[in-house]
Short mmCIF file of C-alpha atoms in Angstrom, two decimals:
data_model
loop_
_atom_site.label_atom_id
_atom_site.label_comp_id
_atom_site.label_asym_id
_atom_site.label_seq_id
_atom_site.Cartn_x
_atom_site.Cartn_y
_atom_site.Cartn_z
CA GLY A 1 18.42 -46.50 -19.13
CA ALA A 2 18.84 -44.40 -22.22
CA VAL A 3 21.66 -41.88 -22.31
CA VAL A 4 21.59 -38.34 -23.58
CA SER A 5 24.90 -36.55 -23.79
CA GLN A 6 25.46 -32.81 -23.96
CA HIS A 7 28.63 -31.08 -24.97
CA PRO A 8 30.23 -28.94 -23.76
CA SER A 9 29.26 -29.29 -20.12
CA TRP A 10 30.42 -25.76 -19.48
CA VAL A 11 31.63 -22.90 -21.66
CA ILE A 12 32.84 -19.38 -21.07
CA CYS A 13 32.78 -16.95 -23.95
CA LYS A 14 33.12 -13.27 -24.70
CA SER A 15 30.11 -11.10 -25.37
CA GLY A 16 29.22 -11.05 -29.05
CA THR A 17 30.49 -14.51 -29.90
CA SER A 18 28.37 -17.52 -30.81
CA VAL A 19 28.31 -20.76 -28.89
CA LYS A 20 27.10 -24.16 -30.08
CA ILE A 21 25.80 -26.81 -27.69
CA GLU A 22 25.30 -30.37 -28.86
CA CYS A 23 22.76 -32.86 -27.59
CA ARG A 24 23.16 -36.49 -28.59
CA SER A 25 21.04 -39.53 -27.87
CA LEU A 26 23.65 -42.24 -27.53
CA ASP A 27 21.70 -45.48 -27.67
CA PHE A 28 18.32 -44.61 -29.11
CA GLN A 29 16.78 -42.55 -31.88
CA ALA A 30 15.09 -39.36 -30.83
CA THR A 31 12.60 -37.89 -33.25
CA THR A 32 11.93 -35.05 -30.84
CA MET A 33 14.29 -33.14 -28.60
CA PHE A 34 13.51 -30.28 -26.28
CA TRP A 35 15.73 -27.42 -25.17
CA TYR A 36 15.33 -25.84 -21.76
CA ARG A 37 17.02 -22.94 -20.02
CA GLN A 38 17.37 -22.64 -16.29
CA PHE A 39 18.48 -19.52 -14.44
CA PRO A 40 19.81 -19.84 -10.88
CA LYS A 41 17.16 -20.93 -8.39
CA GLN A 42 14.51 -20.94 -11.07
CA SER A 43 12.76 -23.73 -12.88
CA LEU A 44 13.43 -25.12 -16.31
CA MET A 45 11.91 -22.98 -18.98
CA LEU A 46 11.06 -24.69 -22.25
CA MET A 47 12.68 -22.81 -25.11
CA ALA A 48 11.88 -24.90 -28.15
CA THR A 49 10.89 -28.25 -29.54
CA SER A 50 13.29 -29.70 -32.06
CA ASN A 51 12.02 -32.18 -34.63
CA GLU A 52 14.32 -34.20 -36.84
CA GLY A 53 14.31 -32.91 -40.39
CA SER A 54 12.08 -29.91 -39.80
CA LYS A 55 12.20 -26.46 -38.28
CA ALA A 56 12.12 -26.11 -34.53
CA THR A 57 9.05 -24.80 -32.77
CA TYR A 58 9.88 -21.98 -30.39
CA GLU A 59 8.03 -21.01 -27.25
CA GLN A 60 6.58 -17.57 -26.92
CA GLY A 61 9.22 -14.98 -26.09
CA VAL A 62 12.16 -17.03 -27.33
CA GLU A 63 13.98 -15.42 -30.25
CA LYS A 64 14.46 -17.98 -32.99
CA ASP A 65 17.16 -15.91 -34.70
CA LYS A 66 19.16 -15.76 -31.52
CA PHE A 67 18.77 -19.39 -30.49
CA LEU A 68 19.35 -21.43 -33.62
CA ILE A 69 18.30 -25.06 -33.38
CA ASN A 70 19.26 -27.74 -35.84
CA HIS A 71 18.09 -31.34 -35.62
CA ALA A 72 19.89 -32.88 -38.57
CA SER A 73 19.72 -36.51 -37.52
CA LEU A 74 17.80 -38.80 -35.21
CA THR A 75 20.60 -38.67 -32.66
CA LEU A 76 21.79 -35.09 -32.73
CA SER A 77 20.29 -31.67 -32.06
CA THR A 78 22.33 -28.50 -31.69
CA LEU A 79 21.54 -25.18 -30.05
CA THR A 80 23.58 -22.18 -31.14
CA VAL A 81 23.41 -19.06 -29.04
CA THR A 82 24.28 -16.30 -31.49
CA SER A 83 25.89 -13.01 -30.46
CA ALA A 84 25.79 -14.05 -26.85
CA HIS A 85 25.39 -11.46 -24.13
CA PRO A 86 25.84 -11.72 -20.37
CA GLU A 87 22.08 -12.08 -19.88
CA ASP A 88 22.26 -15.31 -21.92
CA SER A 89 24.38 -16.86 -19.18
CA SER A 90 22.38 -19.81 -17.98
CA PHE A 91 22.16 -23.59 -17.66
CA TYR A 92 20.93 -25.08 -20.91
CA ILE A 93 19.46 -28.58 -20.79
CA CYS A 94 18.24 -30.77 -23.59
CA SER A 95 15.92 -33.72 -23.37
CA ALA A 96 15.25 -36.39 -25.93
CA GLN A 97 12.08 -38.35 -26.43
CA GLY A 98 12.50 -42.04 -27.07
CA HIS A 99 10.89 -43.10 -30.30
CA ASP A 100 9.47 -46.33 -28.88
CA THR A 101 8.39 -45.41 -25.35
CA GLY A 102 7.96 -41.66 -25.57
CA GLU A 103 9.83 -41.33 -22.29
CA LEU A 104 11.98 -38.23 -21.88
CA PHE A 105 15.66 -38.46 -21.06
CA PHE A 106 17.66 -35.43 -19.99
CA GLY A 107 21.18 -34.47 -20.90
CA GLU A 108 23.64 -33.43 -18.24
CA GLY A 109 23.22 -29.76 -19.04
CA SER A 110 25.58 -27.11 -20.37
CA ARG A 111 26.48 -24.10 -18.27
CA LEU A 112 27.11 -21.00 -20.37
CA THR A 113 28.85 -17.96 -18.94
CA VAL A 114 29.11 -14.90 -21.16
CA LEU A 115 31.64 -12.33 -20.04
CA GLN B 1 -1.48 -17.79 -13.11
CA LYS B 2 1.52 -20.03 -13.62
CA GLU B 3 0.91 -23.26 -15.48
CA VAL B 4 2.53 -25.33 -12.76
CA GLU B 5 2.82 -24.06 -9.21
CA GLN B 6 4.89 -25.37 -6.34
CA ASN B 7 5.79 -24.02 -2.94
CA SER B 8 9.45 -23.02 -3.24
CA GLY B 9 10.26 -24.08 0.32
CA PRO B 10 12.62 -24.87 1.79
CA LEU B 11 10.81 -27.80 3.31
CA SER B 12 12.80 -29.07 6.24
CA VAL B 13 12.12 -32.52 7.68
CA PRO B 14 14.04 -34.73 10.11
CA GLU B 15 15.65 -37.92 8.90
CA GLY B 16 13.16 -40.77 8.88
CA ALA B 17 10.10 -38.53 8.56
CA ILE B 18 7.68 -38.28 5.65
CA ALA B 19 8.22 -35.39 3.27
CA SER B 20 5.15 -34.15 1.41
CA LEU B 21 5.58 -32.12 -1.76
CA ASN B 22 2.65 -30.50 -3.53
CA CYS B 23 1.95 -29.20 -7.00
CA THR B 24 -1.04 -27.68 -8.79
CA TYR B 25 -1.49 -27.17 -12.50
CA SER B 26 -3.79 -25.05 -14.63
CA ASP B 27 -4.22 -26.99 -17.89
CA ARG B 28 -7.14 -29.40 -17.48
CA GLY B 29 -6.07 -31.16 -20.65
CA SER B 30 -2.83 -32.37 -19.11
CA GLN B 31 -2.50 -36.13 -19.15
CA SER B 32 0.88 -36.95 -17.66
CA PHE B 33 2.53 -35.81 -14.47
CA PHE B 34 6.12 -36.20 -13.47
CA TRP B 35 8.30 -35.68 -10.45
CA TYR B 36 11.97 -34.94 -11.00
CA ARG B 37 14.76 -34.51 -8.51
CA GLN B 38 17.49 -31.99 -9.23
CA TYR B 39 20.70 -31.63 -7.30
CA SER B 40 22.45 -28.29 -7.47
CA GLY B 41 24.25 -27.81 -10.76
CA LYS B 42 22.91 -31.04 -12.22
CA SER B 43 20.15 -31.83 -14.67
CA PRO B 44 16.86 -33.30 -13.45
CA GLU B 45 16.43 -37.02 -12.91
CA LEU B 46 13.06 -38.70 -13.13
CA ILE B 47 11.66 -40.11 -9.90
CA MET B 48 8.13 -41.03 -10.88
CA PHE B 49 5.37 -40.40 -13.33
CA ILE B 50 1.63 -40.83 -12.92
CA TYR B 51 -1.19 -40.79 -15.41
CA SER B 52 -4.26 -41.95 -13.48
CA ASN B 53 -6.12 -40.57 -10.51
CA GLY B 54 -5.10 -42.10 -7.22
CA ASP B 55 -1.83 -43.25 -5.73
CA LYS B 56 1.20 -44.82 -7.32
CA GLU B 57 3.93 -46.25 -5.14
CA ASP B 58 7.55 -46.96 -5.98
CA GLY B 59 9.77 -47.86 -3.06
CA ARG B 60 9.85 -44.94 -0.63
CA PHE B 61 8.04 -42.67 -3.08
CA THR B 62 4.30 -42.29 -3.58
CA ALA B 63 2.79 -40.02 -6.19
CA GLN B 64 -0.81 -38.92 -5.78
CA LEU B 65 -2.94 -37.43 -8.52
CA ASN B 66 -6.31 -35.73 -8.33
CA LYS B 67 -7.31 -34.44 -11.75
CA ALA B 68 -10.56 -32.91 -10.52
CA SER B 69 -8.59 -30.69 -8.14
CA GLN B 70 -5.69 -30.35 -10.60
CA TYR B 71 -3.35 -31.43 -7.88
CA VAL B 72 -0.42 -33.82 -7.76
CA SER B 73 1.79 -34.63 -4.82
CA LEU B 74 4.86 -36.66 -3.93
CA LEU B 75 5.39 -38.34 -0.59
CA ILE B 76 8.83 -39.48 0.45
CA ARG B 77 8.80 -41.95 3.32
CA ASP B 78 11.76 -42.54 5.62
CA SER B 79 13.45 -39.40 4.32
CA GLN B 80 17.24 -39.54 4.11
CA PRO B 81 19.78 -36.70 3.99
CA SER B 82 20.59 -37.84 0.44
CA ASP B 83 17.02 -36.91 -0.51
CA SER B 84 17.92 -33.26 0.05
CA ALA B 85 17.45 -31.65 -3.35
CA THR B 86 15.02 -29.58 -5.35
CA TYR B 87 11.95 -31.49 -6.50
CA LEU B 88 10.40 -30.40 -9.74
CA CYS B 89 6.83 -31.12 -10.71
CA ALA B 90 6.32 -31.35 -14.46
CA VAL B 91 3.12 -31.56 -16.44
CA ASN B 92 2.78 -32.34 -20.09
CA ARG B 93 1.13 -29.75 -22.26
CA ALA B 94 -1.46 -31.26 -24.51
CA GLY B 95 -0.40 -31.24 -28.12
CA GLY B 96 1.03 -34.51 -29.28
CA TYR B 97 4.51 -34.31 -27.83
CA ASN B 98 5.87 -34.76 -24.37
CA LYS B 99 6.20 -31.02 -23.89
CA LEU B 100 6.88 -30.78 -20.21
CA ILE B 101 6.15 -27.61 -18.31
CA PHE B 102 8.00 -27.43 -15.03
CA GLY B 103 7.11 -25.86 -11.75
CA ALA B 104 9.66 -23.70 -9.96
CA GLY B 105 10.55 -26.59 -7.67
CA THR B 106 10.45 -27.20 -3.94
CA ARG B 107 13.72 -27.36 -2.07
CA LEU B 108 13.77 -30.22 0.43
CA ALA B 109 16.26 -30.37 3.28
CA VAL B 110 16.44 -33.56 5.33
CA HIS B 111 18.44 -33.04 8.50
CA PRO B 112 19.99 -35.85 10.56
#
């Protein structure tokens, strides 16, 4: 099946710093990628929809200036958590939609811990 | 009302039994329904999807959809300890993309 890779798989940073998470579709082109956040023992919460070459669409309650999303190519979307705080500590997961089938493929997730 | 609702569990079943997982959704415009399995600390993996009313079988798994009742379920036959995980129900939100809205998940524990 198709592969979606996220990097880094885990990151620890100090409060106030910015962290970038990459999501790559390795063997297919993804016109649309989705970013989710998951707190412990809770479900995945959709944060934003990332479209190649255009601005991301954010879900209600998600600060677009804090969670910067860039989808510069058909195989790469990045999520930057700016001025991270401990409450931003979470598991961030991306998914990519295959251009041909529309099926969603999930990345392995990135665990962010903000000290 | 949450868009997608699931009983959080845990649902405990003996090995070899049938596990029944349920999910209800609020958006009548939803067209696609998915069941994902998530092991602790890992990202979800797709088990099945269903688009039409009725049953869809794949190996030990059967998905059931009833759009009139806004209800979707997953049956796992001959449950194995390796099936122990959290099962997430996901429903697409109408709007052109595969925007999946997830339920909180049901934790399944299969004991030997």
